[in-house]
Short mmCIF file of C-alpha atoms in Angstrom, two decimals:
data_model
loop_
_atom_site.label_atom_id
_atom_site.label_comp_id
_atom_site.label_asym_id
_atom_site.label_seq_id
_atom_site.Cartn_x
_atom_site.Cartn_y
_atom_site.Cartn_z
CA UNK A 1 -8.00 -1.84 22.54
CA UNK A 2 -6.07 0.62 20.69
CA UNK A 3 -6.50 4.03 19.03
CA UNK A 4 -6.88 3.80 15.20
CA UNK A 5 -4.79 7.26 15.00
CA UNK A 6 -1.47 5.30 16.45
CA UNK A 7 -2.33 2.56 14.75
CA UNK A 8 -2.19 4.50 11.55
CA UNK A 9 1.00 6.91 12.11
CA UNK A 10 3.05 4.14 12.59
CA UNK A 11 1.32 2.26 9.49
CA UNK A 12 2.00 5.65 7.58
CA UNK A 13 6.00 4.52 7.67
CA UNK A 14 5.63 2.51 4.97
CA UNK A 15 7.45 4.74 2.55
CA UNK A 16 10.56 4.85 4.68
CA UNK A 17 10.80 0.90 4.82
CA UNK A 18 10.55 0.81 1.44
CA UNK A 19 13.54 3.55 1.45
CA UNK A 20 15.54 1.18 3.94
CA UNK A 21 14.46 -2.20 2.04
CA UNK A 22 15.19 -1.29 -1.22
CA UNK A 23 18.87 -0.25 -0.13
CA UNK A 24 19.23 -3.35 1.64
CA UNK A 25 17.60 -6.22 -0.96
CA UNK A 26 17.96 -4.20 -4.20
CA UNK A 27 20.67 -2.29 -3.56
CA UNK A 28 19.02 1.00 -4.76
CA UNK A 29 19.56 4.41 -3.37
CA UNK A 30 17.18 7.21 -3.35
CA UNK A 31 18.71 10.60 -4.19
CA UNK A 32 18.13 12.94 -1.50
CA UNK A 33 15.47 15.36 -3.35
CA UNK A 34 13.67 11.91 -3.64
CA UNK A 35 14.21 11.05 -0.01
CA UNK A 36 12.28 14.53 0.87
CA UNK A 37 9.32 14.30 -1.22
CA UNK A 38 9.00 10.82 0.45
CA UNK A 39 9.33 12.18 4.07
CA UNK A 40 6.92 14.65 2.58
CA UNK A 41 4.18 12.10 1.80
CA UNK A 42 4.84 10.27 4.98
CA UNK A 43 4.33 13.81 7.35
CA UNK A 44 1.11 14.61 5.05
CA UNK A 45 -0.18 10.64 5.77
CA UNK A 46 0.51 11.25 9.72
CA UNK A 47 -1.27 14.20 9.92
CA UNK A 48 -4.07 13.22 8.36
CA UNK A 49 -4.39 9.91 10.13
CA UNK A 50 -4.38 11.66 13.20
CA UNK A 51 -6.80 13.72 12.45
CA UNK A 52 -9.08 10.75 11.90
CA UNK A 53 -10.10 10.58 15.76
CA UNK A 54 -9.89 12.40 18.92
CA UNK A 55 -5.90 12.26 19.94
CA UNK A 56 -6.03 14.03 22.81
CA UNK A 57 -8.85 11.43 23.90
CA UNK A 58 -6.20 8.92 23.60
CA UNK A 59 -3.62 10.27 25.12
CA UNK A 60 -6.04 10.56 28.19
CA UNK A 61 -7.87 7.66 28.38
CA UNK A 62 -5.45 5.09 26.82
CA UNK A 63 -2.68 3.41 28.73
CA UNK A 64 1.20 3.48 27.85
CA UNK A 65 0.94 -0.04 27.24
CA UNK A 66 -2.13 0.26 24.49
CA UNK A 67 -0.50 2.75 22.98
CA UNK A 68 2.74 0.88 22.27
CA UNK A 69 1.13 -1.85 21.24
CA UNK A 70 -0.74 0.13 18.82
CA UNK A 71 2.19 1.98 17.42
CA UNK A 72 4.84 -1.85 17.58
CA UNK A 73 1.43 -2.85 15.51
CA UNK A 74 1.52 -0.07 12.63
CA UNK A 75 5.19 -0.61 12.48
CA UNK A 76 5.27 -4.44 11.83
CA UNK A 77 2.50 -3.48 8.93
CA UNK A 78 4.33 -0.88 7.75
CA UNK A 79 7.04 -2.89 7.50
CA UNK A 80 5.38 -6.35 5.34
CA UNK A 81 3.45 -3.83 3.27
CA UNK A 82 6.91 -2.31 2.26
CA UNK A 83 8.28 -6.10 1.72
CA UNK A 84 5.58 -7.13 -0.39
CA UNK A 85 6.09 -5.14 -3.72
CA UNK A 86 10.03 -5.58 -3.23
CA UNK A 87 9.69 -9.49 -3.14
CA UNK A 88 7.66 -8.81 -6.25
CA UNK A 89 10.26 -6.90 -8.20
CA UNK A 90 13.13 -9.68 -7.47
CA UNK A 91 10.57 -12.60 -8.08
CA UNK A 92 10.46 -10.51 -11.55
CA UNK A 93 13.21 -11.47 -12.99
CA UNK A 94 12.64 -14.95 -13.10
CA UNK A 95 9.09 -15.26 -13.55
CA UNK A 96 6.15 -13.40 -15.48
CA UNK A 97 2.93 -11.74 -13.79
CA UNK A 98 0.58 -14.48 -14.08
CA UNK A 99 3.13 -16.75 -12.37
CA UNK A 100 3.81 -14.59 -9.33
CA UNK A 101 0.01 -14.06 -9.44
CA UNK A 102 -0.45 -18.01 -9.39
CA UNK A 103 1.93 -18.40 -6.45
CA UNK A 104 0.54 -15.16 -4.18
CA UNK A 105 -2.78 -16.67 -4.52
CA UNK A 106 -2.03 -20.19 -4.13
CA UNK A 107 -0.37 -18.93 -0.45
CA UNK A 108 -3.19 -17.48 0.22
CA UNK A 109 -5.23 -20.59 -0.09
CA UNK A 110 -2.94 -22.13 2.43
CA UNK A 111 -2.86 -19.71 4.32
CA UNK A 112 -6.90 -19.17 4.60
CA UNK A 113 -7.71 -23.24 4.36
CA UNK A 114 -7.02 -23.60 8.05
CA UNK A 115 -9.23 -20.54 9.38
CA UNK A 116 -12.07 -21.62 6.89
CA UNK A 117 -11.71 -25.34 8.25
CA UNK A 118 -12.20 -23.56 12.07
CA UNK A 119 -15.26 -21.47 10.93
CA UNK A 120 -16.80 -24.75 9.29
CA UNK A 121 -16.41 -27.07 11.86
CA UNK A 122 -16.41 -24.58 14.99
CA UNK A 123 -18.51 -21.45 13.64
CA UNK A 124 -21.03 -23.53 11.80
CA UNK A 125 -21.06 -21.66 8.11
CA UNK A 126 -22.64 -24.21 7.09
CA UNK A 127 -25.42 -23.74 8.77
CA UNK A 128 -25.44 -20.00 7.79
CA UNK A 129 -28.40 -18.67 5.14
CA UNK A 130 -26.30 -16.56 3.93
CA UNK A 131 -24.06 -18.92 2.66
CA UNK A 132 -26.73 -20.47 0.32
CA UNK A 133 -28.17 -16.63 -0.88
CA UNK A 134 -27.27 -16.63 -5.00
CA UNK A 135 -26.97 -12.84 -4.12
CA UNK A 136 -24.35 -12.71 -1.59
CA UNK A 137 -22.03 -14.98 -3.91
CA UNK A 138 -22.05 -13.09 -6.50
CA UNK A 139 -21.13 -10.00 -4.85
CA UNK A 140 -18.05 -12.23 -3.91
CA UNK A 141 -17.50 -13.02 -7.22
CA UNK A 142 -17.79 -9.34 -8.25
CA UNK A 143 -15.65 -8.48 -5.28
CA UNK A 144 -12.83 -11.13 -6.10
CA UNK A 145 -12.76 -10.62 -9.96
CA UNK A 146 -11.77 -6.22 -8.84
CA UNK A 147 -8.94 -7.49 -6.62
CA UNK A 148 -7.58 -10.12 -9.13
CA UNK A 149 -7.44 -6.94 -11.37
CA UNK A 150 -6.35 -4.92 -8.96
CA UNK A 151 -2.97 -7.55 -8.02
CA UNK A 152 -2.09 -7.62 -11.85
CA UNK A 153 -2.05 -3.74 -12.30
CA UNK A 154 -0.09 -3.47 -8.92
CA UNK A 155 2.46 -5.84 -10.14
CA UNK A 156 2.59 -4.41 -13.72
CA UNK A 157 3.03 -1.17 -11.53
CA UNK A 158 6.13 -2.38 -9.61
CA UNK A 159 7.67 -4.20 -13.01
CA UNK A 160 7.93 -0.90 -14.73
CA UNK A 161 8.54 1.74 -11.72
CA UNK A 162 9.60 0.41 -8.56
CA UNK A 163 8.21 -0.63 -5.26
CA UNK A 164 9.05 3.01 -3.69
CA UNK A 165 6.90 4.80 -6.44
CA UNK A 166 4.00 1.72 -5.67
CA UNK A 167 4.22 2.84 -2.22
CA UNK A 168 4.07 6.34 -2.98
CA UNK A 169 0.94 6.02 -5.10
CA UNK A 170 -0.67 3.99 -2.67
CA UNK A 171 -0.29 6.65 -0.58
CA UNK A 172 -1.45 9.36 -2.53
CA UNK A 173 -4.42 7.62 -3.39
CA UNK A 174 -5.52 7.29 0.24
CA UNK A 175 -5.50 10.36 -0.41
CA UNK A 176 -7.75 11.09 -3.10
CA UNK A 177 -10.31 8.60 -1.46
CA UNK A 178 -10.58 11.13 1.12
CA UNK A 179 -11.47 13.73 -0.95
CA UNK A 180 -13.71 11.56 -2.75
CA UNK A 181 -15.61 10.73 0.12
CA UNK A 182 -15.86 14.66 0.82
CA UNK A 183 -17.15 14.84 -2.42
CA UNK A 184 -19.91 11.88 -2.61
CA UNK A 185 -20.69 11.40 0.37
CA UNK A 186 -20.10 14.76 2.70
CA UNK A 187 -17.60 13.36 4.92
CA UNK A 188 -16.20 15.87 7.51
CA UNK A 189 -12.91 17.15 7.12
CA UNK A 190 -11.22 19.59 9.53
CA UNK A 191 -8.37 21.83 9.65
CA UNK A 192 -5.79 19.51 10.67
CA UNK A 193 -6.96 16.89 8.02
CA UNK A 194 -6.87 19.03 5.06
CA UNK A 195 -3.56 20.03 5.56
CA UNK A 196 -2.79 16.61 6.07
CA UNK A 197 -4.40 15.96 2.95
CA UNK A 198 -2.67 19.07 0.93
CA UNK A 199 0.62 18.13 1.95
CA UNK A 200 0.08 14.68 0.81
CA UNK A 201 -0.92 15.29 -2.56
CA UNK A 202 1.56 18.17 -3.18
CA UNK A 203 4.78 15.99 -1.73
CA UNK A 204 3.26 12.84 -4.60
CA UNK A 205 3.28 15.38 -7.21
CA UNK A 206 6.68 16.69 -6.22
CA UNK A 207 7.76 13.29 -6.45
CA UNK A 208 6.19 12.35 -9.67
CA UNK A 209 8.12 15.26 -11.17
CA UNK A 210 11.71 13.93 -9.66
CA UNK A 211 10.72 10.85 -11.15
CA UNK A 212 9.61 12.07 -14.25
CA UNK A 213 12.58 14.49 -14.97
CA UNK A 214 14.77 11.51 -13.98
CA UNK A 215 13.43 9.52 -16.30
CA UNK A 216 13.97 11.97 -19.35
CA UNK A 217 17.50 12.53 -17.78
CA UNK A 218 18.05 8.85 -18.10
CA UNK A 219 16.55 8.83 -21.60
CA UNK A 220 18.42 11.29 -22.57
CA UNK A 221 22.18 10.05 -22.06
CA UNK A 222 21.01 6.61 -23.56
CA UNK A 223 20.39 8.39 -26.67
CA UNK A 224 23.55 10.22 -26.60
CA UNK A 225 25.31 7.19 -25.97
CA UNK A 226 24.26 5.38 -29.03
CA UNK A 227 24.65 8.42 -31.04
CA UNK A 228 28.08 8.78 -29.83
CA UNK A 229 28.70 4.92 -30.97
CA UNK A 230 27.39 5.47 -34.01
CA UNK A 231 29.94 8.15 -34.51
#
């Protein structure tokens, strides 16, 4: 059994594998005011994830061993979340969003037809109610028709930004969730998660802004290129 707030630190270093990756498979390099707001983001997700539960709990009644396998556990899905949207942006250039859609779901039909063949023949869905309520499937259907959406605006995301500002914005809007659920539903926040939280949201602005002012930078020297050529 292991503590959800390890669990989630090491999940929270998603950002910096998508620093590392997108040096390594793109060949992109982050300037360094970038590379802070990142680390900024990443120290605001920490501290709020371990403000989620008890840590000094954990670090009492959890062994050595759970809590490495919790952290080697956050890691390895820090690291395939950070994969995911850079496979996307090189599958881009050969192939349109409704074909990479086509193909990620397709895997995940493979990848789900074995487990659902278990559950039928060992877990007896069939014999489930549920299964057969008009209700419950079209909840489903609701349910899969938001994340079909959902897929096509993250890969329209990554085709016109990149897979660091994806993971940066996935990231911040963990963050405004929280709030949210401050909001709606009067979940508890403490000291340690607000700061957390505030640190979060002000390092994703800071970034948005590097981003933004590179962008008009970039913009910028295109169109004094072709005025110069047209000189």
């Amino acid at each position: 059994e292991v503590d959800p707030s390890f669990y989630q630190a090491a999940k929270s270093q998603h950002i910096l594998f998508s620093l590392i990756l997108s040096s390594l498979l793109l060949g992109t390099t982050a300037a360094p005011n970038i590379i802070m707001a990142c680390a900024g983001v990443t120290v605001g997700f920490i501290i709020n994830a371990m403000a989620e539960v008890d840590i000094m709990r954990s670090l009492v009644n959890d062994s050595l061993a759970s809590l490495t396998w919790g952290m080697a556990a956050g890691l390895v899905s820090s690291f395939f979340v950070a994969l995911y949207p850079l496979l996307l942006k090189r599958s881009m250039v050969s192939m349109d969003n409704w074909q990479i859609s086509i193909n990620v779901n397709l895997m995940s039909l493979l990848w789900f037809a074995p487990l659902i063949g278990y559950e039928i023949h060992q877990g007896k869905m069939l014999d489930n109610p549920v299964l057969y309520d008009r209700a419950f499937w079209a909840f489903n259907f609701a349910t899969a028709t938001v994340g079909f959406v959902l897929n096509l605006a993250s890969m329209m995301q990554v085709r016109v930004t990149s897979p660091l500002t994806h993971m940066v914005v996935g990231a911040f809007k963990g963050a405004v969730t929280t709030c949210l659920g401050v909001v709606m539903y009067g979940n508890k926040m403490n000291l340690t998660s607000t700061v957390g939280v505030t640190i979060l949201i002000s390092c994703s602005f800071f970034y948005s802004y590097l981003k933004w002012h590179h962008t008009q930078s970039e913009t910028s020297l295109k169109e004094k290129g072709e005025g110069d050529k047209d000189k």
